[in-house]
Amino acid sequence: MSVDLKAVKNALTWRYATKAFDPSRKISPEAWAVLEDALVLAPSSYGLQPWQFLVIENSEVRQKLKAVSWNQSQVTDASHFVVLTTLRDVSADYIKGFIRRNMEVRNLAHDSFAGYENMMIKNIVDGMEKTTIRTWNHRQVYIAMGFLLETAALLEIDTVAMEGLDPKAYDRLLGLEQSPYETVAAVALGYRSADDKNQFAQKVRFPKDQVIKVIR
Ligand SMILES: Cc1cc2nc3c(=O)[nH]c(=O)nc-3n(C[C@H](O)[C@H](O)[C@H](O)COP(=O)(O)O)c2cc1C
């Protein structure tokens, strides 16, 4: 195996929820491109990708978002700030658009995907309650969040996942209220401040044998 197991383990322990970012340090465009890949390449149920990721570069907007994020400094101090949003619903039109994308990418006719398309419309659009679809979509977004956090750690880029925010206020500030998408959570990324005491704190996890059970 060519993967360096120690390096991966080190990245997992090096990563922590960064409370204070160094505002003077920015993620390079090359590293940022890989972090975007982590979001784009994250898996989702049926491959539907019911999400959009908003990279907030505007500092005034970031100030406003901070005010509705318990005033957490990471919103304005991190190099990059991403709002993770998800579809409020999954419609037959969305599924058809996804199938068109499959046809395009794999250069195949609609026939190859007709069964898949019908099955998804039957199971999701006709078969699921709207509230179930909504929570299901939210769950997909957390997979992308995990990919982003882990990829950043491997690149020695600091992150904090953020649920400490008012999603409705985010939707208002970002003009999402009339859009098909709604805010789920956010991730701030950049480089830790030398003063952030959190980086020195022992990680608190339950013992491995309590969390992982082998069923033989
Ligand atoms: C979904 C999610 C939401 C979180 N929201 C916040 C947040 O709003 N602010 C914050 O400082 N930390 C937040 N955290 C960080 C957690 O508190 C932290 O990951 C946890 O205590 C474990 O510590 P570690 O990440 O340093 O190992 C969040 C983490 C997750 C996964």
XYZ file of C-alpha atoms and ligand atoms in Angstrom:
247
model
C 0.000 0.000 0.000
C 1.478 3.326 -1.046
C -0.684 5.457 1.259
C 1.163 6.689 4.323
C -1.004 5.406 7.198
C 0.853 7.505 9.754
C 0.253 10.658 7.742
C -3.483 9.985 7.647
C -3.619 9.246 11.378
C -1.586 12.380 12.064
C -3.996 14.489 10.021
C -6.925 13.066 11.993
C -5.363 13.994 15.315
C -3.896 17.301 14.123
C -7.347 18.536 13.040
C -9.416 20.271 15.677
C -12.342 22.664 15.772
C -10.476 25.905 15.226
C -11.804 28.720 17.411
C -9.370 31.438 16.316
C -8.019 31.786 12.790
C -5.034 33.871 11.756
C -6.743 36.470 9.532
C -3.488 37.230 7.700
C -3.065 33.740 6.249
C -4.874 32.691 3.081
C -5.374 29.304 1.465
C -3.562 29.108 -1.887
C -5.703 28.895 -5.043
C -4.200 25.453 -5.763
C -5.178 24.053 -2.364
C -8.577 25.723 -2.602
C -9.201 23.988 -5.932
C -8.623 20.608 -4.229
C -10.993 21.555 -1.411
C -13.656 22.387 -3.999
C -12.995 18.962 -5.530
C -13.666 17.391 -2.122
C -17.128 18.989 -2.150
C -17.885 18.179 -5.771
C -16.682 14.574 -5.461
C -18.478 13.787 -2.201
C -20.919 10.897 -2.540
C -24.663 11.263 -2.053
C -27.658 8.951 -2.074
C -28.437 7.916 -5.705
C -25.674 10.397 -6.617
C -28.284 13.175 -6.597
C -26.031 15.860 -5.065
C -28.915 17.840 -3.538
C -26.669 20.713 -2.563
C -25.001 23.985 -3.379
C -21.956 25.384 -1.596
C -21.711 29.154 -1.302
C -18.183 30.514 -0.935
C -18.590 33.880 0.743
C -15.820 36.239 -0.336
C -17.625 39.506 0.384
C -16.401 40.834 3.751
C -19.548 42.883 4.417
C -21.692 39.813 3.908
C -19.385 37.898 6.230
C -19.808 40.573 8.915
C -23.568 40.244 8.627
C -23.373 36.452 8.790
C -21.171 36.643 11.876
C -23.875 38.636 13.664
C -26.292 35.731 13.159
C -23.667 33.084 14.046
C -23.391 33.759 17.781
C -20.747 36.352 16.804
C -18.240 33.578 16.234
C -15.015 35.162 14.984
C -14.269 32.317 12.561
C -16.894 33.678 10.138
C -14.844 36.802 9.399
C -11.298 35.716 10.318
C -10.952 32.490 8.351
C -9.408 32.548 4.894
C -12.509 30.940 3.353
C -16.073 30.625 4.539
C -18.477 28.180 2.918
C -22.195 28.009 3.535
C -23.549 24.535 2.893
C -27.059 24.604 1.473
C -29.431 21.865 0.431
C -32.473 21.491 -1.778
C -35.728 22.053 0.088
C -37.291 19.301 -2.011
C -36.407 16.830 -4.767
C -38.703 17.236 -7.785
C -39.212 15.053 -10.857
C -37.622 17.874 -12.884
C -34.507 17.782 -10.708
C -34.223 14.023 -11.172
C -34.674 14.418 -14.950
C -31.890 17.036 -14.964
C -29.659 14.612 -13.076
C -30.404 11.897 -15.644
C -29.556 14.319 -18.480
C -26.210 14.921 -16.765
C -25.615 11.149 -16.611
C -26.361 10.830 -20.346
C -24.006 13.693 -21.156
C -21.103 12.536 -18.972
C -21.315 8.877 -19.912
C -22.381 9.548 -23.513
C -25.346 7.192 -23.301
C -28.934 7.381 -24.549
C -31.912 8.035 -22.296
C -32.903 4.342 -22.583
C -29.896 3.395 -20.449
C -31.230 5.431 -17.558
C -35.011 5.267 -18.000
C -35.431 2.536 -15.361
C -33.238 4.414 -12.887
C -35.112 7.668 -13.529
C -38.539 6.061 -13.028
C -37.394 4.227 -9.919
C -36.086 7.456 -8.356
C -39.241 9.401 -9.202
C -41.370 6.582 -7.738
C -39.264 6.175 -4.576
C -38.550 9.814 -3.858
C -41.092 12.154 -5.488
C -44.100 9.838 -5.124
C -42.928 7.720 -2.195
C -41.433 10.060 0.394
C -43.055 12.662 2.640
C -41.789 16.204 1.979
C -40.409 16.439 5.524
C -38.554 13.146 5.065
C -37.006 14.385 1.815
C -35.912 17.551 3.568
C -34.114 15.772 6.423
C -32.689 13.249 3.961
C -31.233 16.120 1.898
C -29.746 17.641 5.047
C -28.027 14.351 5.803
C -26.399 14.315 2.360
C -24.853 17.719 3.031
C -23.110 16.417 6.148
C -21.301 13.842 4.014
C -19.874 16.677 1.906
C -18.986 18.510 5.114
C -17.039 15.461 6.336
C -15.175 15.210 3.036
C -14.258 18.893 3.246
C -12.994 18.678 6.850
C -10.946 15.559 6.211
C -9.441 16.770 2.934
C -8.487 20.051 4.584
C -6.773 18.161 7.428
C -4.758 16.142 4.914
C -3.677 19.448 3.354
C -2.793 20.864 6.815
C -5.565 23.414 6.493
C -7.573 24.212 9.597
C -11.341 24.120 9.732
C -14.327 24.444 11.946
C -17.740 23.044 11.128
C -20.431 25.468 12.227
C -23.993 24.776 13.208
C -23.986 27.656 15.645
C -25.831 29.912 13.264
C -29.367 30.955 12.413
C -30.170 29.194 9.111
C -33.254 31.346 8.443
C -31.231 34.556 8.890
C -28.586 33.125 6.549
C -31.268 32.408 3.941
C -32.489 35.987 4.252
C -28.997 37.527 4.019
C -27.971 35.312 1.119
C -31.201 35.784 -0.835
C -32.157 32.117 -0.593
C -35.689 32.551 0.704
C -37.309 32.204 -2.722
C -34.698 29.754 -4.031
C -34.814 25.950 -4.093
C -31.946 25.870 -1.569
C -31.759 26.500 2.173
C -28.894 26.847 4.627
C -27.836 23.782 6.609
C -24.501 24.709 8.192
C -21.168 26.337 7.361
C -17.458 25.577 7.369
C -14.690 28.103 7.992
C -11.255 27.199 6.622
C -7.813 28.709 6.944
C -4.928 28.635 9.384
C -5.051 28.520 13.177
C -3.953 31.497 15.221
C -0.973 30.778 17.470
C -3.158 32.051 20.344
C -5.938 29.520 19.852
C -5.797 27.496 23.078
C -8.096 24.867 21.643
C -5.264 23.467 19.540
C -3.468 22.291 22.703
C -6.499 20.642 24.306
C -6.608 16.867 24.550
C -9.097 15.296 22.155
C -12.110 13.919 24.015
C -13.379 10.719 22.480
C -14.980 7.598 23.919
C -12.680 4.578 23.847
C -12.500 2.788 20.510
C -13.998 -0.438 21.889
C -17.035 1.506 23.061
C -17.626 3.134 19.695
C -16.669 0.314 17.341
C -18.280 -3.089 17.819
C -17.274 -6.077 15.739
C -20.152 -8.454 15.056
C -18.684 -11.887 14.494
C -21.894 19.684 12.623
C -20.968 20.407 13.560
C -21.281 21.675 13.997
C -20.404 22.392 14.823
N -20.668 23.707 15.152
C -19.696 24.439 15.778
C -19.837 25.831 15.931
O -20.823 26.448 15.552
N -18.816 26.525 16.541
C -17.678 25.895 16.983
O -16.772 26.569 17.507
N -17.528 24.559 16.849
C -18.500 23.825 16.237
N -18.315 22.471 16.047
C -17.084 21.831 16.538
C -17.320 20.743 17.595
O -17.636 21.311 18.821
C -16.054 19.881 17.652
O -15.868 19.277 16.391
C -16.138 18.798 18.715
O -16.192 19.368 19.993
C -14.964 17.836 18.647
O -13.741 18.505 18.778
P -12.612 18.482 17.642
O -13.299 18.793 16.345
O -11.678 19.577 18.053
O -11.990 17.135 17.638
C -19.208 21.767 15.248
C -18.907 20.474 14.810
C -19.765 19.801 13.971
C -19.371 18.450 13.450
